[in-house]
Amino acid sequence: IRSDRKLGDLYFSTDPAGAAAQYRQAVAMAREFLKDHPRETQVRDDLAWVRLKLGDLSPGEAIGLYSDALTQFEADAQAAPRDPERQTNVMLAARRLGLAQFKGGDLLAALASFSRALQVAEGLQNTSPQTRLAVAECNFEVGEVLAGNNAPEAAVVKLRKALDTYRDLAGQAVKPPVLDQSPASFEQALQQVAASASAELR
């Protein structure tokens, strides 16, 4: 199972079809193994990760695959609620699910998924740049869905939180002004932040 997963990872960027085939083989083997060994947590975790990656390569199946992965990661997190790695896995899966739901036009489901990711991100017990960036990204995604769901005032609150964190991470002493609540004003402020940000943050 792990070998198939590793092979899939190696093929992911250069041979998506080959990667998907390896991931599917890993899924089939894991399911078969778990019939006789249902309490093997590590295999369940491997299966969740494979589903997450297979969802990246299979847009038509993504929502179901991400949902299954999220269910497993949620179970892991409940078993060890203070483990930041398990909490981070929940956040990643919830964000992937939210993106798939958003692309599919299910805004309410996307809002629930992104809100869950934001809840986890805000609960992570550290203030590293990676964690702060995750919080900003989750705020941005929630804001984007709220804007698409005709809730501009609530969207502005989340987008402003994201923007402030992006500014801080970019190391800007002087914040570019958001003159009003229009998309153009946010766009102008974001462009000024991006000018001095790292490539990843930009």
Backbone as a printed PyTorch tensor [residue, N CA C, xyz], in Angstrom:
tensor([[[  0.8360,  -1.2010,   0.0000],
         [  0.0000,   0.0000,   0.0000],
         [  0.8710,   1.2520,   0.0000]],

        [[  1.8810,   1.2230,   0.8720],
         [  2.7640,   2.3980,   0.9520],
         [  3.6120,   2.5350,  -0.3060]],

        [[  4.0180,   1.4230,  -0.8840],
         [  4.8070,   1.4910,  -2.1210],
         [  3.9880,   2.0890,  -3.2520]],

        [[  2.7340,   1.6730,  -3.3620],
         [  1.8690,   2.2460,  -4.3930],
         [  1.6810,   3.7390,  -4.1660]],

        [[  1.5200,   4.1120,  -2.9000],
         [  1.3570,   5.5370,  -2.5850],
         [  2.6120,   6.3160,  -2.9730]],

        [[  3.7910,   5.7890,  -2.6270],
         [  5.0410,   6.4750,  -2.9600],
         [  5.2420,   6.5640,  -4.4700]],

        [[  4.9210,   5.5020,  -5.1860],
         [  5.0410,   5.5400,  -6.6410],
         [  4.1000,   6.5850,  -7.2300]],

        [[  2.8880,   6.6270,  -6.6970],
         [  1.9460,   7.6480,  -7.1430],
         [  2.4840,   9.0450,  -6.9260]],

        [[  3.1240,   9.2600,  -5.7670],
         [  3.7020,  10.5640,  -5.4670],
         [  4.7930,  10.9250,  -6.4840]],

        [[  5.6010,   9.9200,  -6.8530],
         [  6.6810,  10.1660,  -7.8070],
         [  6.1410,  10.5010,  -9.1930]],

        [[  5.0490,   9.8600,  -9.5780],
         [  4.4650,  10.0760, -10.9040],
         [  3.5810,  11.3210, -10.9580]],

        [[  3.2130,  11.8710,  -9.7910],
         [  2.1360,  12.8590,  -9.6920],
         [  2.2750,  13.9960, -10.6970]],

        [[  3.4510,  14.6020, -10.7810],
         [  3.6190,  15.7910, -11.6080],
         [  3.9510,  15.4720, -13.0640]],

        [[  4.5680,  14.3160, -13.3090],
         [  5.0170,  13.9930, -14.6700],
         [  4.1050,  13.0170, -15.3950]],

        [[  3.3910,  12.1830, -14.6540],
         [  2.5370,  11.1600, -15.2600],
         [  1.2580,  11.0110, -14.4300]],

        [[  0.3250,  11.9730, -14.5350],
         [ -0.8860,  11.9330, -13.7190],
         [ -1.6880,  10.6390, -13.8700]],

        [[ -1.7580,  10.1050, -15.0950],
         [ -2.5070,   8.8650, -15.3010],
         [ -1.8440,   7.7090, -14.5630]],

        [[ -0.5090,   7.6500, -14.6440],
         [  0.2110,   6.6100, -13.9200],
         [  0.0580,   6.7550, -12.4210]],

        [[  0.0900,   8.0060, -11.9420],
         [ -0.0950,   8.2530, -10.5130],
         [ -1.4780,   7.8030, -10.0650]],

        [[ -2.4960,   8.1470, -10.8390],
         [ -3.8610,   7.7590, -10.4790],
         [ -3.9990,   6.2440, -10.4310]],

        [[ -3.3540,   5.5450, -11.3490],
         [ -3.4110,   4.0800, -11.3580],
         [ -2.7790,   3.5050, -10.0950]],

        [[ -1.6460,   4.0700,  -9.6780],
         [ -1.0010,   3.5880,  -8.4540],
         [ -1.8580,   3.8820,  -7.2290]],

        [[ -2.4550,   5.0610,  -7.1870],
         [ -3.3100,   5.4070,  -6.0590],
         [ -4.5310,   4.4890,  -5.9940]],

        [[ -5.1110,   4.1920,  -7.1560],
         [ -6.2830,   3.3060,  -7.1690],
         [ -5.9090,   1.9050,  -6.6920]],

        [[ -4.7290,   1.4650,  -7.0540],
         [ -4.2800,   0.1550,  -6.5990],
         [ -4.0870,   0.1590,  -5.0830]],

        [[ -3.5530,   1.2520,  -4.5640],
         [ -3.3730,   1.3820,  -3.1190],
         [ -4.7230,   1.3780,  -2.4090]],

        [[ -5.7140,   2.0830,  -2.9680],
         [ -7.0560,   2.1150,  -2.3850],
         [ -7.6490,   0.7100,  -2.3330]],

        [[ -7.5440,  -0.0140,  -3.4410],
         [ -8.1030,  -1.3700,  -3.4980],
         [ -7.4330,  -2.2840,  -2.4780]],

        [[ -6.1200,  -2.2070,  -2.3810],
         [ -5.3970,  -3.0550,  -1.4390],
         [ -5.7290,  -2.6940,   0.0020]],

        [[ -5.8340,  -1.4040,   0.2840],
         [ -6.1500,  -0.9730,   1.6380],
         [ -7.5450,  -1.4300,   2.0470]],

        [[ -8.4910,  -1.2820,   1.1610],
         [ -9.8600,  -1.7310,   1.4650],
         [ -9.8770,  -3.2200,   1.7670]],

        [[ -9.1700,  -3.9990,   0.9570],
         [ -9.1340,  -5.4500,   1.1550],
         [ -8.4710,  -5.7900,   2.4870]],

        [[ -7.3880,  -5.1160,   2.7850],
         [ -6.6680,  -5.3670,   4.0330],
         [ -7.5360,  -5.0350,   5.2440]],

        [[ -8.2700,  -3.9300,   5.1690],
         [ -9.0670,  -3.4750,   6.3030],
         [-10.2770,  -4.3630,   6.5840]],

        [[-10.6580,  -5.1920,   5.6260],
         [-11.7490,  -6.1410,   5.8830],
         [-11.3620,  -7.0970,   7.0050]],

        [[-10.1060,  -7.5160,   7.0220],
         [ -9.6300,  -8.4550,   8.0370],
         [ -8.9550,  -7.7640,   9.2130]],

        [[ -8.5510,  -6.5160,   9.0170],
         [ -7.8450,  -5.7870,  10.0780],
         [ -8.4420,  -4.3830,  10.2190]],

        [[ -9.7000,  -4.2940,  10.6380],
         [-10.4020,  -3.0040,  10.6350],
         [ -9.8340,  -1.9680,  11.5980]],

        [[ -9.0040,  -2.3850,  12.5510],
         [ -8.4880,  -1.4450,  13.5430],
         [ -7.0840,  -0.9400,  13.2150]],

        [[ -6.6090,  -1.2360,  12.0410],
         [ -5.2760,  -0.7870,  11.6390],
         [ -5.3190,   0.7010,  11.2730]],

        [[ -5.0680,   1.5330,  12.2680],
         [ -5.1710,   2.9870,  12.0830],
         [ -4.2160,   3.5090,  11.0230]],

        [[ -2.9840,   2.9710,  10.9920],
         [ -2.0040,   3.4760,  10.0310],
         [ -2.4510,   3.2410,   8.5970]],

        [[ -3.0500,   2.0760,   8.3420],
         [ -3.5300,   1.7910,   6.9930],
         [ -4.6890,   2.7140,   6.6480]],

        [[ -5.5350,   2.9920,   7.6210],
         [ -6.6320,   3.9410,   7.3860],
         [ -6.0900,   5.3270,   7.0590]],

        [[ -5.0270,   5.7120,   7.7450],
         [ -4.4020,   7.0050,   7.4430],
         [ -3.8100,   7.0090,   6.0350]],

        [[ -3.1260,   5.9220,   5.6730],
         [ -2.5730,   5.8120,   4.3180],
         [ -3.6840,   5.9120,   3.2850]],

        [[ -4.7970,   5.2360,   3.5560],
         [ -5.9290,   5.2560,   2.6390],
         [ -6.4910,   6.6720,   2.5100]],

        [[ -6.5600,   7.4020,   3.6150],
         [ -7.0710,   8.7790,   3.5830],
         [ -6.1750,   9.6640,   2.7250]],

        [[ -4.8590,   9.5340,   2.8890],
         [ -3.9410,  10.3460,   2.0920],
         [ -4.0180,  10.0040,   0.6100]],

        [[ -4.1490,   8.7170,   0.3150],
         [ -4.2580,   8.3090,  -1.0860],
         [ -5.5330,   8.8760,  -1.6990]],

        [[ -6.6270,   8.8370,  -0.9520],
         [ -7.8800,   9.3960,  -1.4590],
         [ -7.7540,  10.8910,  -1.7110]],

        [[ -7.0470,  11.5710,  -0.8170],
         [ -6.8620,  13.0090,  -0.9830],
         [ -6.1040,  13.3020,  -2.2830]],

        [[ -5.0410,  12.5630,  -2.5240],
         [ -4.2280,  12.7910,  -3.7170],
         [ -4.9320,  12.3220,  -4.9840]],

        [[ -5.6720,  11.2240,  -4.8740],
         [ -6.4330,  10.7510,  -6.0240],
         [ -7.5060,  11.7590,  -6.3990]],

        [[ -8.0900,  12.4120,  -5.4000],
         [ -9.0720,  13.4570,  -5.6740],
         [ -8.4890,  14.6150,  -6.4530]],

        [[ -7.2040,  14.9270,  -6.1860],
         [ -6.5400,  15.9990,  -6.9340],
         [ -6.4330,  15.6580,  -8.4190]],

        [[ -6.3480,  14.3630,  -8.7250],
         [ -6.1710,  13.9140, -10.1090],
         [ -7.4850,  13.5170, -10.7790]],

        [[ -8.5590,  13.4530,  -9.9970],
         [ -9.8440,  12.9640, -10.5260],
         [-10.9550,  13.9360, -10.1420]],

        [[-11.0830,  15.0610, -10.8360],
         [-12.0620,  16.0840, -10.4610],
         [-13.4920,  15.5590, -10.3430]],

        [[-13.8560,  14.6080, -11.2140],
         [-15.2120,  14.0830, -11.1700],
         [-15.5180,  13.2860,  -9.9140]],

        [[-14.4940,  12.7780,  -9.2600],
         [-14.6650,  11.9830,  -8.0420],
         [-14.1940,  12.7330,  -6.8070]],

        [[-13.7230,  13.9470,  -6.9880],
         [-13.0150,  14.6500,  -5.9260],
         [-13.8430,  14.8140,  -4.6590]],

        [[-15.0910,  15.2200,  -4.7790],
         [-15.8950,  15.4920,  -3.5850],
         [-16.0360,  14.2420,  -2.7280]],

        [[-16.3320,  13.1140,  -3.3370],
         [-16.4650,  11.8730,  -2.5810],
         [-15.1560,  11.4430,  -1.9510]],

        [[-14.0630,  11.5500,  -2.6980],
         [-12.7550,  11.1520,  -2.1900],
         [-12.3020,  12.0700,  -1.0580]],

        [[-12.4820,  13.3690,  -1.2340],
         [-12.1010,  14.3040,  -0.1780],
         [-12.9620,  14.0950,   1.0730]],

        [[-14.2400,  13.8190,   0.8710],
         [-15.1370,  13.5880,   2.0100],
         [-14.6960,  12.3710,   2.8160]],

        [[-14.3370,  11.2970,   2.1090],
         [-13.8700,  10.0870,   2.7940],
         [-12.5810,  10.3720,   3.5650]],

        [[-11.6580,  11.1070,   2.9400],
         [-10.4090,  11.4440,   3.6150],
         [-10.6710,  12.2980,   4.8500]],

        [[-11.5550,  13.2780,   4.7150],
         [-11.8670,  14.1590,   5.8360],
         [-12.4710,  13.3720,   6.9990]],

        [[-13.3400,  12.4260,   6.6990],
         [-13.9550,  11.6060,   7.7470],
         [-12.8900,  10.8670,   8.5510]],

        [[-11.9110,  10.2870,   7.8500],
         [-10.8440,   9.5660,   8.5400],
         [ -9.9640,  10.5110,   9.3510]],

        [[ -9.5950,  11.6480,   8.7730],
         [ -8.7570,  12.5980,   9.4950],
         [ -9.4800,  13.1680,  10.7120]],

        [[-10.7950,  13.3690,  10.5960],
         [-11.5830,  13.8430,  11.7420],
         [-11.5470,  12.8130,  12.8700]],

        [[-11.6790,  11.5300,  12.5110],
         [-11.6340,  10.4650,  13.5180],
         [-10.2700,  10.4420,  14.2110]],

        [[ -9.2000,  10.6100,  13.4320],
         [ -7.8500,  10.6540,  14.0070],
         [ -7.6970,  11.8360,  14.9550]],

        [[ -8.2220,  12.9870,  14.5480],
         [ -8.0970,  14.1880,  15.3660],
         [ -8.8720,  14.0690,  16.6700]],

        [[-10.0180,  13.4220,  16.6220],
         [-10.8060,  13.2310,  17.8400],
         [-10.1000,  12.3030,  18.8170]],

        [[ -9.3390,  11.3370,  18.2780],
         [ -8.6020,  10.4100,  19.1370],
         [ -7.4170,  11.0870,  19.8090]],

        [[ -6.8740,  12.1380,  19.1870],
         [ -5.7330,  12.8700,  19.7510],
         [ -5.9270,  14.3540,  19.4830]],

        [[ -6.8250,  14.9920,  20.2040],
         [ -7.2100,  16.3780,  19.9030],
         [ -6.0910,  17.4020,  20.0610]],

        [[ -5.0030,  17.0490,  20.7390],
         [ -3.9110,  18.0060,  20.9310],
         [ -2.7550,  17.7790,  19.9640]],

        [[ -2.9410,  16.8820,  19.0340],
         [ -1.8970,  16.5940,  18.0540],
         [ -2.0330,  17.5690,  16.8850]],

        [[ -1.1080,  18.5330,  16.7420],
         [ -1.2590,  19.5420,  15.6820],
         [ -1.1920,  18.9430,  14.2800]],

        [[ -0.4390,  17.8590,  14.1010],
         [ -0.3440,  17.2490,  12.7810],
         [ -1.6910,  16.6880,  12.3440]],

        [[ -2.3860,  16.0450,  13.2690],
         [ -3.7080,  15.4950,  12.9240],
         [ -4.7110,  16.6090,  12.6590]],

        [[ -4.6190,  17.6840,  13.4340],
         [ -5.5010,  18.8170,  13.1930],
         [ -5.2200,  19.4410,  11.8300]],

        [[ -3.9500,  19.5240,  11.4740],
         [ -3.5730,  20.0860,  10.1770],
         [ -4.1060,  19.2350,   9.0400]],

        [[ -4.1040,  17.9160,   9.2050],
         [ -4.6640,  17.0350,   8.1820],
         [ -6.1500,  17.3120,   7.9610]],

        [[ -6.8740,  17.5600,   9.0570],
         [ -8.2970,  17.9120,   8.9470],
         [ -8.4500,  19.1970,   8.1480]],

        [[ -7.6230,  20.1850,   8.4640],
         [ -7.6930,  21.4670,   7.7650],
         [ -7.4420,  21.2970,   6.2730]],

        [[ -6.4120,  20.5320,   5.9100],
         [ -6.0860,  20.3190,   4.5010],
         [ -7.2320,  19.6590,   3.7560]],

        [[ -7.7880,  18.6090,   4.3520],
         [ -8.8740,  17.8830,   3.6880],
         [-10.1270,  18.7450,   3.5680]],

        [[-10.4320,  19.5060,   4.6070],
         [-11.6160,  20.3720,   4.5710],
         [-11.4670,  21.4530,   3.5060]],

        [[-10.2460,  21.9770,   3.3540],
         [-10.0280,  22.9940,   2.3210],
         [-10.1600,  22.3970,   0.9220]],

        [[ -9.5970,  21.2290,   0.7240],
         [ -9.7060,  20.5820,  -0.5970],
         [-11.1800,  20.3180,  -0.9180]],

        [[-11.9060,  19.8220,   0.0750],
         [-13.3340,  19.5490,  -0.1380],
         [-14.0770,  20.8420,  -0.4520]],

        [[-13.7730,  21.9020,   0.2870],
         [-14.4320,  23.1790,   0.0420],
         [-14.1770,  23.7080,  -1.3610]],

        [[-12.9490,  23.5700,  -1.8350],
         [-12.6230,  24.0320,  -3.1870],
         [-13.4060,  23.2540,  -4.2390]],

        [[-13.5060,  21.9340,  -4.0520],
         [-14.2600,  21.1150,  -5.0070],
         [-15.7390,  21.4800,  -4.9880]],

        [[-16.2780,  21.7060,  -3.7990],
         [-17.6950,  22.0800,  -3.6830],
         [-17.9350,  23.4580,  -4.2830]],

        [[-16.9960,  24.3780,  -4.0610],
         [-17.1240,  25.7250,  -4.6050],
         [-17.1070,  25.6950,  -6.1300]],

        [[-16.1810,  24.9250,  -6.7040],
         [-16.1180,  24.7970,  -8.1570],
         [-17.3740,  24.1500,  -8.7140]],

        [[-17.9760,  23.2650,  -7.9350],
         [-19.2010,  22.5970,  -8.3720],
         [-20.4510,  23.4260,  -8.1590]],

        [[-20.3110,  24.6070,  -7.5560],
         [-21.4510,  25.4980,  -7.3790],
         [-22.2450,  25.2870,  -6.1060]],

        [[-21.8050,  24.3880,  -5.2180],
         [-22.5160,  24.1510,  -3.9600],
         [-21.9290,  25.0700,  -2.8990]],

        [[-22.4000,  26.3110,  -2.8600],
         [-21.7980,  27.3200,  -2.0000],
         [-22.0180,  27.0500,  -0.5190]],

        [[-23.1900,  26.5230,  -0.1600],
         [-23.4480,  26.2580,   1.2530],
         [-22.5330,  25.1610,   1.7840]],

        [[-22.3550,  24.1070,   0.9870],
         [-21.4540,  23.0320,   1.3990],
         [-20.0190,  23.5480,   1.4700]],

        [[-19.6270,  24.3740,   0.4920],
         [-18.2770,  24.9370,   0.4890],
         [-18.0610,  25.8100,   1.7150]],

        [[-19.0640,  26.5910,   2.0780],
         [-18.9480,  27.4550,   3.2480],
         [-18.7370,  26.6270,   4.5090]],

        [[-19.4700,  25.5140,   4.6270],
         [-19.3160,  24.6420,   5.7950],
         [-17.9150,  24.0480,   5.8550]],

        [[-17.4050,  23.6130,   4.7150],
         [-16.0710,  23.0100,   4.6770],
         [-14.9790,  24.0290,   4.9820]],

        [[-15.0560,  25.1990,   4.3470],
         [-14.0590,  26.2350,   4.5950],
         [-14.1300,  26.7360,   6.0410]],

        [[-15.3480,  26.8320,   6.5790],
         [-15.4980,  27.2790,   7.9680],
         [-14.8730,  26.2660,   8.9250]],

        [[-15.0220,  24.9810,   8.6070],
         [-14.3830,  23.9430,   9.4330],
         [-12.8630,  24.0760,   9.3570]],

        [[-12.3340,  24.3060,   8.1600],
         [-10.8930,  24.4850,   8.0000],
         [-10.4090,  25.6990,   8.7850]],

        [[-11.1700,  26.7840,   8.7380],
         [-10.7960,  27.9960,   9.4670],
         [-10.8150,  27.7450,  10.9690]],

        [[-11.8130,  27.0270,  11.4470],
         [-11.9010,  26.6990,  12.8730],
         [-10.6520,  25.9430,  13.3340]],

        [[-10.2370,  24.9690,  12.5280],
         [ -9.0470,  24.1880,  12.8800],
         [ -7.7970,  25.0640,  12.8260]],

        [[ -7.6690,  25.8710,  11.7620],
         [ -6.4850,  26.7170,  11.6030],
         [ -6.3390,  27.6830,  12.7810]],

        [[ -7.4440,  28.2800,  13.1930],
         [ -7.3960,  29.2310,  14.3090],
         [ -7.1000,  28.5360,  15.6310]],

        [[ -7.3930,  27.2350,  15.7050],
         [ -7.1640,  26.4990,  16.9370],
         [ -5.7800,  25.9030,  17.0680]],

        [[ -4.9780,  25.9720,  16.0090],
         [ -3.6210,  25.4400,  16.0840],
         [ -2.8020,  26.2530,  17.0850]],

        [[ -2.1450,  25.5560,  17.9890],
         [ -1.4820,  26.2220,  19.1010],
         [ -0.0530,  26.6510,  18.7780]],

        [[  0.1050,  27.4120,  17.7010],
         [  1.4000,  28.0340,  17.4450],
         [  1.1790,  29.2530,  16.5570]],

        [[  2.1790,  30.0960,  16.5030],
         [  2.0680,  31.3340,  15.7190],
         [  3.1310,  31.3870,  14.6250]],

        [[  3.4850,  30.2270,  14.0940],
         [  4.4740,  30.1830,  13.0290],
         [  3.9170,  30.8490,  11.7700]],

        [[  4.8050,  31.3130,  10.8780],
         [  4.3210,  31.8950,   9.6240],
         [  3.4370,  30.9460,   8.8340]],

        [[  3.7490,  29.6370,   8.8760],
         [  2.9410,  28.6660,   8.1370],
         [  1.5160,  28.6000,   8.6840]],

        [[  1.4000,  28.6280,  10.0170],
         [  0.0690,  28.5920,  10.6240],
         [ -0.6900,  29.8790,  10.3470]],

        [[ -0.0140,  31.0070,  10.4500],
         [ -0.6650,  32.2890,  10.1850],
         [ -1.1020,  32.3780,   8.7200]],

        [[ -0.2790,  31.8410,   7.8260],
         [ -0.6490,  31.8320,   6.4100],
         [ -1.8820,  30.9610,   6.1950]],

        [[ -1.9490,  29.8210,   6.8760],
         [ -3.1090,  28.9360,   6.7620],
         [ -4.3730,  29.6380,   7.2330]],

        [[ -4.2700,  30.3730,   8.3400],
         [ -5.4250,  31.1200,   8.8430],
         [ -5.8640,  32.1660,   7.8170]],

        [[ -4.8940,  32.8660,   7.2340],
         [ -5.2250,  33.8710,   6.2260],
         [ -5.9130,  33.2450,   5.0240]],

        [[ -5.3730,  32.1320,   4.5510],
         [ -5.9590,  31.4700,   3.3840],
         [ -7.3830,  30.9950,   3.6730]],

        [[ -7.6030,  30.4560,   4.8750],
         [ -8.9510,  30.0020,   5.2360],
         [ -9.9130,  31.1770,   5.3270]],

        [[ -9.4550,  32.2900,   5.9040],
         [-10.3020,  33.4870,   5.9480],
         [-10.6420,  33.9620,   4.5460]],

        [[ -9.6410,  33.9420,   3.6680],
         [ -9.8760,  34.3590,   2.2880],
         [-10.9190,  33.4720,   1.6190]],

        [[-10.8020,  32.1500,   1.8040],
         [-11.7270,  31.2090,   1.1590],
         [-13.1430,  31.3600,   1.6970]],

        [[-13.2640,  31.5410,   3.0150],
         [-14.5990,  31.7750,   3.5810],
         [-15.1710,  33.0720,   3.0180]],

        [[-14.3460,  34.1030,   2.9500],
         [-14.8060,  35.3780,   2.4100],
         [-15.2380,  35.2680,   0.9680]],

        [[-14.4940,  34.5100,   0.1880],
         [-14.8290,  34.3350,  -1.2280],
         [-16.1870,  33.6710,  -1.3970]],

        [[-16.4480,  32.6480,  -0.5760],
         [-17.7390,  31.9580,  -0.6660],
         [-18.8670,  32.8750,  -0.2010]],

        [[-18.6370,  33.6130,   0.8720],
         [-19.6630,  34.5400,   1.3510],
         [-19.9910,  35.5890,   0.2960]],

        [[-18.9600,  36.0830,  -0.3960],
         [-19.1870,  37.0560,  -1.4650],
         [-20.0100,  36.4370,  -2.5850]],

        [[-19.6960,  35.1880,  -2.9230],
         [-20.4500,  34.4960,  -3.9630],
         [-21.8590,  34.1460,  -3.5440]],

        [[-22.1070,  34.1330,  -2.2290],
         [-23.4250,  33.7840,  -1.7070],
         [-24.2080,  35.0330,  -1.2940]],

        [[-23.8450,  36.1820,  -1.8790],
         [-24.5670,  37.4440,  -1.6570],
         [-24.5880,  37.8660,  -0.1880]],

        [[-23.4320,  37.7000,   0.4750],
         [-23.3010,  38.1800,   1.8480],
         [-22.0600,  39.0650,   1.9250]],

        [[-22.0970,  40.2250,   1.2270],
         [-20.8860,  41.0490,   1.1070],
         [-20.3560,  41.5900,   2.4270]],

        [[-21.2210,  41.9410,   3.3700],
         [-20.7310,  42.5040,   4.6280],
         [-19.9410,  41.4620,   5.4140]],

        [[-20.4590,  40.2490,   5.4750],
         [-19.7430,  39.1740,   6.1650],
         [-18.4700,  38.8180,   5.4120]],

        [[-18.5310,  38.8890,   4.0880],
         [-17.3470,  38.5870,   3.2730],
         [-16.2320,  39.5780,   3.5460]],

        [[-16.5730,  40.8560,   3.6640],
         [-15.5700,  41.8930,   3.8970],
         [-14.8160,  41.6450,   5.2010]],

        [[-15.5220,  41.1890,   6.2360],
         [-14.8680,  40.9200,   7.5230],
         [-13.7750,  39.8720,   7.3540]],

        [[-14.1020,  38.7770,   6.6680],
         [-13.1300,  37.7030,   6.4730],
         [-11.9980,  38.1270,   5.5420]],

        [[-12.3420,  38.8130,   4.4610],
         [-11.3190,  39.2480,   3.5120],
         [-10.3680,  40.2630,   4.1470]],

        [[-10.9000,  41.1150,   5.0040],
         [-10.0460,  42.0970,   5.6690],
         [ -9.0770,  41.4060,   6.6300]],

        [[ -9.5610,  40.3680,   7.3300],
         [ -8.6750,  39.6000,   8.2150],
         [ -7.5620,  38.9450,   7.4060]],

        [[ -7.9390,  38.3650,   6.2690],
         [ -6.9300,  37.7390,   5.4140],
         [ -5.9240,  38.7690,   4.9320]],

        [[ -6.4100,  39.9020,   4.4860],
         [ -5.5400,  40.9490,   3.9540],
         [ -4.5710,  41.4490,   5.0210]],

        [[ -5.0590,  41.6640,   6.2450],
         [ -4.1880,  42.1450,   7.3200],
         [ -3.0800,  41.1400,   7.6240]],

        [[ -3.4200,  39.8580,   7.6070],
         [ -2.3990,  38.8350,   7.8760],
         [ -1.3970,  38.7560,   6.7340]],

        [[ -1.8820,  38.8260,   5.4960],
         [ -0.9690,  38.8360,   4.3520],
         [ -0.0010,  40.0210,   4.4490]],

        [[ -0.5140,  41.1770,   4.8360],
         [  0.3350,  42.3640,   4.9840],
         [  1.4190,  42.1330,   6.0360]],

        [[  0.9900,  41.5950,   7.1830],
         [  1.9420,  41.3530,   8.2630],
         [  3.0080,  40.3480,   7.8320]],

        [[  2.6010,  39.2930,   7.1560],
         [  3.5480,  38.2820,   6.7050],
         [  4.4980,  38.8380,   5.6500]],

        [[  4.0270,  39.8090,   4.8850],
         [  4.8790,  40.4340,   3.8750],
         [  5.8520,  41.4260,   4.4950]],

        [[  5.6800,  41.7200,   5.7950],
         [  6.6040,  42.5980,   6.4890],
         [  6.4200,  44.0570,   6.1730]],

        [[  5.2020,  44.4330,   5.8380],
         [  4.9630,  45.8390,   5.4950],
         [  4.7130,  46.6620,   6.7500]],

        [[  5.5330,  47.6880,   6.9610],
         [  5.3410,  48.5610,   8.1170],
         [  4.1340,  49.4730,   7.9210]],

        [[  3.9400,  49.9060,   6.6790],
         [  2.8060,  50.7830,   6.3670],
         [  1.8010,  49.9970,   5.5390]],

        [[  0.5970,  49.9220,   6.0220],
         [ -0.4260,  49.1490,   5.3320],
         [ -1.0310,  49.9580,   4.1920]],

        [[ -1.1190,  49.3870,   2.9980],
         [ -1.8100,  50.0780,   1.9120],
         [ -3.2820,  50.2700,   2.2930]],

        [[ -3.8270,  51.4210,   2.0260],
         [ -5.2060,  51.6640,   2.4540],
         [ -6.2330,  50.9230,   1.5940]],

        [[ -7.2600,  50.4150,   2.2560],
         [ -8.4460,  49.9470,   1.5470],
         [ -9.4390,  51.0950,   1.6310]],

        [[ -9.6070,  51.7980,   0.5380],
         [-10.3570,  53.0490,   0.5690],
         [-11.8460,  52.8260,   0.7860]],

        [[-12.3590,  51.7410,   0.2610],
         [-13.7630,  51.4290,   0.4480],
         [-13.9000,  49.9140,   0.4120]],

        [[-15.1150,  49.4250,   0.3060],
         [-15.3290,  47.9820,   0.3430],
         [-15.5150,  47.3920,  -1.0470]],

        [[-15.0690,  48.0940,  -2.0520],
         [-15.2290,  47.6000,  -3.4140],
         [-14.1240,  46.6090,  -3.7570]],

        [[-14.3980,  45.7000,  -4.6870],
         [-13.3510,  44.7710,  -5.1340],
         [-12.1250,  45.4960,  -5.6600]],

        [[-12.3020,  46.6240,  -6.3410],
         [-11.1690,  47.3560,  -6.9010],
         [-10.2420,  47.8600,  -5.7990]],

        [[-10.8180,  48.3010,  -4.6850],
         [-10.0050,  48.8020,  -3.5870],
         [ -9.1950,  47.6830,  -2.9460]],

        [[ -9.8310,  46.5280,  -2.7340],
         [ -9.1140,  45.3760,  -2.2080],
         [ -8.0180,  44.9510,  -3.1760]],

        [[ -8.3290,  44.9600,  -4.4510],
         [ -7.3540,  44.5570,  -5.4710],
         [ -6.1200,  45.4580,  -5.4200]],

        [[ -6.3340,  46.7440,  -5.3050],
         [ -5.2190,  47.6870,  -5.2590],
         [ -4.3560,  47.4420,  -4.0240]],

        [[ -4.9910,  47.2200,  -2.8810],
         [ -4.2430,  46.9780,  -1.6490],
         [ -3.4490,  45.6770,  -1.7420]],

        [[ -4.0550,  44.6370,  -2.3100],
         [ -3.3790,  43.3530,  -2.4470],
         [ -2.1700,  43.4690,  -3.3760]],

        [[ -2.3110,  44.2350,  -4.4410],
         [ -1.1940,  44.4110,  -5.3720],
         [ -0.0120,  45.0920,  -4.6900]],

        [[ -0.2880,  46.0580,  -3.8190],
         [  0.7870,  46.7390,  -3.1080],
         [  1.4670,  45.7990,  -2.1220]],

        [[  0.6750,  44.9300,  -1.4690],
         [  1.2520,  43.9310,  -0.5710],
         [  2.1360,  42.9720,  -1.3610]],

        [[  1.6370,  42.5030,  -2.4910],
         [  2.3570,  41.5040,  -3.2860],
         [  3.6910,  42.0130,  -3.7870]],

        [[  3.7890,  43.3200,  -3.9880],
         [  5.0270,  43.8760,  -4.5420],
         [  6.2330,  43.6110,  -3.6560]],

        [[  5.9990,  43.4940,  -2.3220],
         [  7.1250,  43.2850,  -1.4180],
         [  7.0910,  41.9040,  -0.7550]],

        [[  6.2110,  41.0250,  -1.2220],
         [  6.0590,  39.7080,  -0.6050],
         [  6.9470,  38.6700,  -1.2920]],

        [[  7.1650,  37.5620,  -0.5870],
         [  7.8900,  36.4420,  -1.1900],
         [  7.0320,  35.8290,  -2.2960]],

        [[  7.6670,  35.0210,  -3.1450],
         [  6.9410,  34.4140,  -4.2690],
         [  5.8030,  33.5420,  -3.7680]],

        [[  6.0600,  32.7520,  -2.7090],
         [  5.0140,  31.8610,  -2.1780],
         [  3.8340,  32.6540,  -1.6460]],

        [[  4.1180,  33.7140,  -0.8950],
         [  3.0500,  34.5230,  -0.3150],
         [  2.3260,  35.3050,  -1.3840]],

        [[  3.0780,  35.7810,  -2.4110],
         [  2.4440,  36.5290,  -3.4680],
         [  1.3620,  35.6920,  -4.1460]]])
